[in-house]
JSON list of C-alpha atoms in Angstrom, two decimals:
[
{"chain": "A", "resi": 1, "resn": "MET", "atom": "CA", "xyz": [-8.56, -10.84, 9.79]},
{"chain": "A", "resi": 2, "resn": "ASP", "atom": "CA", "xyz": [-5.85, -8.17, 9.70]},
{"chain": "A", "resi": 3, "resn": "THR", "atom": "CA", "xyz": [-2.71, -7.81, 7.62]},
{"chain": "A", "resi": 4, "resn": "THR", "atom": "CA", "xyz": [0.35, -5.61, 7.15]},
{"chain": "A", "resi": 5, "resn": "ILE", "atom": "CA", "xyz": [1.52, -5.02, 3.59]},
{"chain": "A", "resi": 6, "resn": "TYR", "atom": "CA", "xyz": [4.66, -3.15, 2.55]},
{"chain": "A", "resi": 7, "resn": "VAL", "atom": "CA", "xyz": [4.49, -1.49, -0.88]},
{"chain": "A", "resi": 8, "resn": "PHE", "atom": "CA", "xyz": [7.92, -0.47, -2.15]},
{"chain": "A", "resi": 9, "resn": "ASN", "atom": "CA", "xyz": [10.57, -0.04, -4.79]},
{"chain": "A", "resi": 10, "resn": "GLU", "atom": "CA", "xyz": [14.10, 0.05, -3.46]},
{"chain": "A", "resi": 11, "resn": "ASN", "atom": "CA", "xyz": [14.95, 2.50, -6.26]},
{"chain": "A", "resi": 12, "resn": "GLY", "atom": "CA", "xyz": [12.03, 4.75, -5.32]},
{"chain": "A", "resi": 13, "resn": "PHE", "atom": "CA", "xyz": [8.72, 4.95, -7.14]},
{"chain": "A", "resi": 14, "resn": "ILE", "atom": "CA", "xyz": [7.49, 8.37, -6.06]},
{"chain": "A", "resi": 15, "resn": "LYS", "atom": "CA", "xyz": [9.99, 11.22, -6.20]},
{"chain": "A", "resi": 16, "resn": "SER", "atom": "CA", "xyz": [10.47, 13.02, -2.89]},
{"chain": "A", "resi": 17, "resn": "SER", "atom": "CA", "xyz": [9.47, 16.25, -4.57]},
{"chain": "A", "resi": 18, "resn": "GLU", "atom": "CA", "xyz": [6.16, 14.66, -5.65]},
{"chain": "A", "resi": 19, "resn": "LEU", "atom": "CA", "xyz": [5.12, 13.03, -2.35]},
{"chain": "A", "resi": 20, "resn": "GLU", "atom": "CA", "xyz": [2.84, 15.90, -1.35]},
{"chain": "A", "resi": 21, "resn": "LYS", "atom": "CA", "xyz": [1.16, 15.83, -4.77]},
{"chain": "A", "resi": 22, "resn": "PHE", "atom": "CA", "xyz": [0.71, 12.04, -4.56]},
{"chain": "A", "resi": 23, "resn": "CYS", "atom": "CA", "xyz": [-0.82, 12.35, -1.07]},
{"chain": "A", "resi": 24, "resn": "SER", "atom": "CA", "xyz": [-3.19, 15.07, -2.24]},
{"chain": "A", "resi": 25, "resn": "ILE", "atom": "CA", "xyz": [-4.35, 13.02, -5.23]},
{"chain": "A", "resi": 26, "resn": "PHE", "atom": "CA", "xyz": [-4.70, 9.92, -3.08]},
{"chain": "A", "resi": 27, "resn": "PHE", "atom": "CA", "xyz": [-6.75, 11.73, -0.43]},
{"chain": "A", "resi": 28, "resn": "SER", "atom": "CA", "xyz": [-9.08, 13.20, -3.05]},
{"chain": "A", "resi": 29, "resn": "LYS", "atom": "CA", "xyz": [-9.65, 9.86, -4.81]},
{"chain": "A", "resi": 30, "resn": "THR", "atom": "CA", "xyz": [-9.78, 7.31, -2.01]},
{"chain": "A", "resi": 31, "resn": "THR", "atom": "CA", "xyz": [-13.13, 5.79, -1.09]},
{"chain": "A", "resi": 32, "resn": "PHE", "atom": "CA", "xyz": [-12.08, 5.54, 2.56]},
{"chain": "A", "resi": 33, "resn": "ARG", "atom": "CA", "xyz": [-12.78, 8.22, 5.14]},
{"chain": "A", "resi": 34, "resn": "PHE", "atom": "CA", "xyz": [-9.30, 8.81, 6.44]},
{"chain": "A", "resi": 35, "resn": "ASN", "atom": "CA", "xyz": [-7.96, 11.26, 8.94]},
{"chain": "A", "resi": 36, "resn": "GLN", "atom": "CA", "xyz": [-4.73, 12.71, 7.58]},
{"chain": "A", "resi": 37, "resn": "PHE", "atom": "CA", "xyz": [-1.61, 13.21, 9.71]},
{"chain": "A", "resi": 38, "resn": "ASP", "atom": "CA", "xyz": [1.59, 14.98, 8.71]},
{"chain": "A", "resi": 39, "resn": "LYS", "atom": "CA", "xyz": [5.07, 14.25, 10.06]},
{"chain": "A", "resi": 40, "resn": "THR", "atom": "CA", "xyz": [4.68, 17.15, 12.50]},
{"chain": "A", "resi": 41, "resn": "ASP", "atom": "CA", "xyz": [1.50, 15.53, 13.88]},
{"chain": "A", "resi": 42, "resn": "ILE", "atom": "CA", "xyz": [3.31, 12.22, 14.46]},
{"chain": "A", "resi": 43, "resn": "ASP", "atom": "CA", "xyz": [7.00, 12.74, 15.20]},
{"chain": "A", "resi": 44, "resn": "ILE", "atom": "CA", "xyz": [9.19, 15.31, 13.46]},
{"chain": "A", "resi": 45, "resn": "ASP", "atom": "CA", "xyz": [12.18, 12.94, 13.72]},
{"chain": "A", "resi": 46, "resn": "SER", "atom": "CA", "xyz": [10.39, 9.92, 12.24]},
{"chain": "A", "resi": 47, "resn": "THR", "atom": "CA", "xyz": [10.75, 8.69, 8.68]},
{"chain": "A", "resi": 48, "resn": "ILE", "atom": "CA", "xyz": [7.00, 8.96, 8.19]},
{"chain": "A", "resi": 49, "resn": "PHE", "atom": "CA", "xyz": [6.00, 11.54, 5.58]},
{"chain": "A", "resi": 50, "resn": "LYS", "atom": "CA", "xyz": [2.23, 11.22, 6.02]},
{"chain": "A", "resi": 51, "resn": "LYS", "atom": "CA", "xyz": [-0.28, 8.83, 7.56]},
{"chain": "A", "resi": 52, "resn": "PHE", "atom": "CA", "xyz": [-3.90, 8.25, 6.59]},
{"chain": "A", "resi": 53, "resn": "SER", "atom": "CA", "xyz": [-5.91, 6.57, 9.31]},
{"chain": "A", "resi": 54, "resn": "SER", "atom": "CA", "xyz": [-9.44, 5.33, 9.92]},
{"chain": "A", "resi": 55, "resn": "GLN", "atom": "CA", "xyz": [-10.87, 3.06, 12.61]},
{"chain": "A", "resi": 56, "resn": "ASP", "atom": "CA", "xyz": [-9.68, -0.12, 10.95]},
{"chain": "A", "resi": 57, "resn": "LEU", "atom": "CA", "xyz": [-7.18, 0.87, 8.24]},
{"chain": "A", "resi": 58, "resn": "GLU", "atom": "CA", "xyz": [-3.90, 2.78, 8.16]},
{"chain": "A", "resi": 59, "resn": "PHE", "atom": "CA", "xyz": [-1.86, 3.84, 5.16]},
{"chain": "A", "resi": 60, "resn": "THR", "atom": "CA", "xyz": [1.61, 5.19, 5.94]},
{"chain": "A", "resi": 61, "resn": "ILE", "atom": "CA", "xyz": [3.86, 6.89, 3.40]},
{"chain": "A", "resi": 62, "resn": "TYR", "atom": "CA", "xyz": [7.51, 7.18, 4.33]},
{"chain": "A", "resi": 63, "resn": "ASP", "atom": "CA", "xyz": [10.04, 9.86, 3.38]},
{"chain": "A", "resi": 64, "resn": "TYR", "atom": "CA", "xyz": [11.81, 9.70, 0.03]},
{"chain": "A", "resi": 65, "resn": "GLY", "atom": "CA", "xyz": [9.07, 7.70, -1.74]},
{"chain": "A", "resi": 66, "resn": "TYR", "atom": "CA", "xyz": [10.59, 4.24, -1.38]},
{"chain": "A", "resi": 67, "resn": "VAL", "atom": "CA", "xyz": [8.17, 2.56, 1.04]},
{"chain": "A", "resi": 68, "resn": "MET", "atom": "CA", "xyz": [4.49, 2.64, 2.00]},
{"chain": "A", "resi": 69, "resn": "ARG", "atom": "CA", "xyz": [2.75, 0.46, 4.55]},
{"chain": "A", "resi": 70, "resn": "ILE", "atom": "CA", "xyz": [-0.85, -0.72, 4.83]},
{"chain": "A", "resi": 71, "resn": "ASP", "atom": "CA", "xyz": [-2.25, -2.04, 8.13]},
{"chain": "A", "resi": 72, "resn": "GLY", "atom": "CA", "xyz": [-5.82, -3.23, 8.45]},
{"chain": "A", "resi": 73, "resn": "SER", "atom": "CA", "xyz": [-8.39, -5.79, 7.45]},
{"chain": "A", "resi": 74, "resn": "ILE", "atom": "CA", "xyz": [-7.49, -7.98, 4.49]},
{"chain": "A", "resi": 75, "resn": "LYS", "atom": "CA", "xyz": [-10.56, -6.90, 2.53]},
{"chain": "A", "resi": 76, "resn": "LYS", "atom": "CA", "xyz": [-9.98, -3.17, 2.98]},
{"chain": "A", "resi": 77, "resn": "SER", "atom": "CA", "xyz": [-6.24, -3.55, 2.41]},
{"chain": "A", "resi": 78, "resn": "MET", "atom": "CA", "xyz": [-6.89, -5.19, -0.95]},
{"chain": "A", "resi": 79, "resn": "ILE", "atom": "CA", "xyz": [-9.24, -2.37, -1.96]},
{"chain": "A", "resi": 80, "resn": "LEU", "atom": "CA", "xyz": [-6.61, 0.16, -0.88]},
{"chain": "A", "resi": 81, "resn": "LEU", "atom": "CA", "xyz": [-3.98, -1.64, -3.00]},
{"chain": "A", "resi": 82, "resn": "GLU", "atom": "CA", "xyz": [-6.30, -1.30, -5.99]},
{"chain": "A", "resi": 83, "resn": "GLU", "atom": "CA", "xyz": [-6.75, 2.41, -5.29]},
{"chain": "A", "resi": 84, "resn": "ILE", "atom": "CA", "xyz": [-2.97, 2.92, -5.03]},
{"chain": "A", "resi": 85, "resn": "ASP", "atom": "CA", "xyz": [-2.51, 1.00, -8.28]},
{"chain": "A", "resi": 86, "resn": "ASN", "atom": "CA", "xyz": [-4.93, 3.37, -10.01]},
{"chain": "A", "resi": 87, "resn": "ILE", "atom": "CA", "xyz": [-3.03, 6.45, -8.84]},
{"chain": "A", "resi": 88, "resn": "ILE", "atom": "CA", "xyz": [0.59, 5.44, -9.51]},
{"chain": "A", "resi": 89, "resn": "ASP", "atom": "CA", "xyz": [1.71, 5.90, -13.12]},
{"chain": "A", "resi": 90, "resn": "ASN", "atom": "CA", "xyz": [1.31, 2.69, -15.13]},
{"chain": "A", "resi": 91, "resn": "ASP", "atom": "CA", "xyz": [4.96, 2.66, -16.18]},
{"chain": "A", "resi": 92, "resn": "VAL", "atom": "CA", "xyz": [6.13, 2.55, -12.55]},
{"chain": "A", "resi": 93, "resn": "GLU", "atom": "CA", "xyz": [7.02, -0.85, -11.10]},
{"chain": "A", "resi": 94, "resn": "TYR", "atom": "CA", "xyz": [6.60, -1.63, -7.43]},
{"chain": "A", "resi": 95, "resn": "HIS", "atom": "CA", "xyz": [6.67, -4.60, -5.11]},
{"chain": "A", "resi": 96, "resn": "ILE", "atom": "CA", "xyz": [4.79, -6.12, -2.16]},
{"chain": "A", "resi": 97, "resn": "SER", "atom": "CA", "xyz": [6.11, -7.80, 0.97]},
{"chain": "A", "resi": 98, "resn": "PRO", "atom": "CA", "xyz": [4.71, -8.95, 4.32]},
{"chain": "A", "resi": 99, "resn": "THR", "atom": "CA", "xyz": [7.88, -7.73, 6.08]},
{"chain": "A", "resi": 100, "resn": "GLN", "atom": "CA", "xyz": [10.13, -4.70, 6.20]},
{"chain": "A", "resi": 101, "resn": "ARG", "atom": "CA", "xyz": [12.78, -6.66, 4.36]},
{"chain": "A", "resi": 102, "resn": "ILE", "atom": "CA", "xyz": [12.28, -4.94, 1.05]},
{"chain": "A", "resi": 103, "resn": "GLN", "atom": "CA", "xyz": [13.89, -6.41, -2.01]},
{"chain": "A", "resi": 104, "resn": "ASN", "atom": "CA", "xyz": [12.97, -5.80, -5.62]},
{"chain": "A", "resi": 105, "resn": "SER", "atom": "CA", "xyz": [12.44, -9.24, -7.11]},
{"chain": "A", "resi": 106, "resn": "ILE", "atom": "CA", "xyz": [10.17, -10.77, -9.71]},
{"chain": "A", "resi": 107, "resn": "GLU", "atom": "CA", "xyz": [8.33, -12.72, -6.98]},
{"chain": "A", "resi": 108, "resn": "ASN", "atom": "CA", "xyz": [7.45, -9.49, -5.16]},
{"chain": "A", "resi": 109, "resn": "LYS", "atom": "CA", "xyz": [6.47, -7.50, -8.28]},
{"chain": "A", "resi": 110, "resn": "TYR", "atom": "CA", "xyz": [2.93, -6.16, -7.98]},
{"chain": "A", "resi": 111, "resn": "PRO", "atom": "CA", "xyz": [0.60, -7.34, -10.78]},
{"chain": "A", "resi": 112, "resn": "ARG", "atom": "CA", "xyz": [-0.44, -3.95, -12.15]},
{"chain": "A", "resi": 113, "resn": "GLY", "atom": "CA", "xyz": [-4.09, -3.77, -13.19]},
{"chain": "A", "resi": 114, "resn": "ALA", "atom": "CA", "xyz": [-4.90, -7.25, -11.87]},
{"chain": "A", "resi": 115, "resn": "ASP", "atom": "CA", "xyz": [-8.49, -8.13, -11.06]},
{"chain": "A", "resi": 116, "resn": "ARG", "atom": "CA", "xyz": [-9.32, -8.96, -7.44]},
{"chain": "A", "resi": 117, "resn": "GLN", "atom": "CA", "xyz": [-8.99, -12.71, -7.89]},
{"chain": "A", "resi": 118, "resn": "LYS", "atom": "CA", "xyz": [-5.49, -12.42, -9.39]},
{"chain": "A", "resi": 119, "resn": "LEU", "atom": "CA", "xyz": [-4.50, -9.91, -6.73]},
{"chain": "A", "resi": 120, "resn": "ALA", "atom": "CA", "xyz": [-5.72, -12.28, -4.00]},
{"chain": "A", "resi": 121, "resn": "GLN", "atom": "CA", "xyz": [-3.78, -15.19, -5.52]},
{"chain": "A", "resi": 122, "resn": "PHE", "atom": "CA", "xyz": [-0.64, -13.05, -5.75]},
{"chain": "A", "resi": 123, "resn": "LEU", "atom": "CA", "xyz": [-0.98, -12.02, -2.09]},
{"chain": "A", "resi": 124, "resn": "ASP", "atom": "CA", "xyz": [-1.65, -15.63, -1.02]},
{"chain": "A", "resi": 125, "resn": "ILE", "atom": "CA", "xyz": [1.68, -16.62, -2.57]},
{"chain": "A", "resi": 126, "resn": "ARG", "atom": "CA", "xyz": [3.59, -13.64, -1.13]},
{"chain": "A", "resi": 127, "resn": "PHE", "atom": "CA", "xyz": [2.16, -14.16, 2.37]},
{"chain": "A", "resi": 128, "resn": "ASN", "atom": "CA", "xyz": [2.28, -17.96, 2.21]},
{"chain": "A", "resi": 129, "resn": "ASN", "atom": "CA", "xyz": [-1.38, -18.51, 3.10]},
{"chain": "A", "resi": 130, "resn": "ASN", "atom": "CA", "xyz": [-4.85, -18.50, 1.54]},
{"chain": "A", "resi": 131, "resn": "ASP", "atom": "CA", "xyz": [-6.27, -15.63, 3.60]},
{"chain": "A", "resi": 132, "resn": "TYR", "atom": "CA", "xyz": [-6.60, -13.24, 0.66]},
{"chain": "A", "resi": 133, "resn": "SER", "atom": "CA", "xyz": [-8.45, -15.67, -1.63]},
{"chain": "A", "resi": 134, "resn": "ASN", "atom": "CA", "xyz": [-10.58, -16.78, 1.30]},
{"chain": "A", "resi": 135, "resn": "SER", "atom": "CA", "xyz": [-11.56, -13.16, 1.94]},
{"chain": "A", "resi": 136, "resn": "LEU", "atom": "CA", "xyz": [-13.18, -13.11, -1.50]},
{"chain": "A", "resi": 137, "resn": "LEU", "atom": "CA", "xyz": [-15.30, -16.12, -0.50]},
{"chain": "A", "resi": 138, "resn": "ASP", "atom": "CA", "xyz": [-16.46, -14.36, 2.66]},
{"chain": "A", "resi": 139, "resn": "GLY", "atom": "CA", "xyz": [-18.45, -11.86, 0.62]},
{"chain": "A", "resi": 140, "resn": "LEU", "atom": "CA", "xyz": [-17.95, -9.06, -1.81]},
{"chain": "A", "resi": 141, "resn": "ILE", "atom": "CA", "xyz": [-15.26, -6.55, -1.07]}
]
């Protein structure tokens, strides 16, 4: 089962000047085998800063450090969220949404450092289904 997850902070959570550094750290630490695409590889006029892509998972980082997007299987998307959580400074707050309608709110606030079960429960509530918790029952991720 696939999902789309928006990771954001409407006030910004990665400074524009630090996006390249964040991408470099992410690429060196991720467990996924991504192909990396720059804005010039995609569309110079787009708002995409960089895209990491594999056969069944995409991670898109947009200009200015306000929004990221994950597209792919639920299991791999949850692992990717954990990897992102381990890279972003612990004092930085960010939010999750199933849509592009980004709004900082307590309901959307990502549970920093949560174990997989708590993360799945949080995503079930945000996405109004049980797909994330059920993915844990389908085998280890």
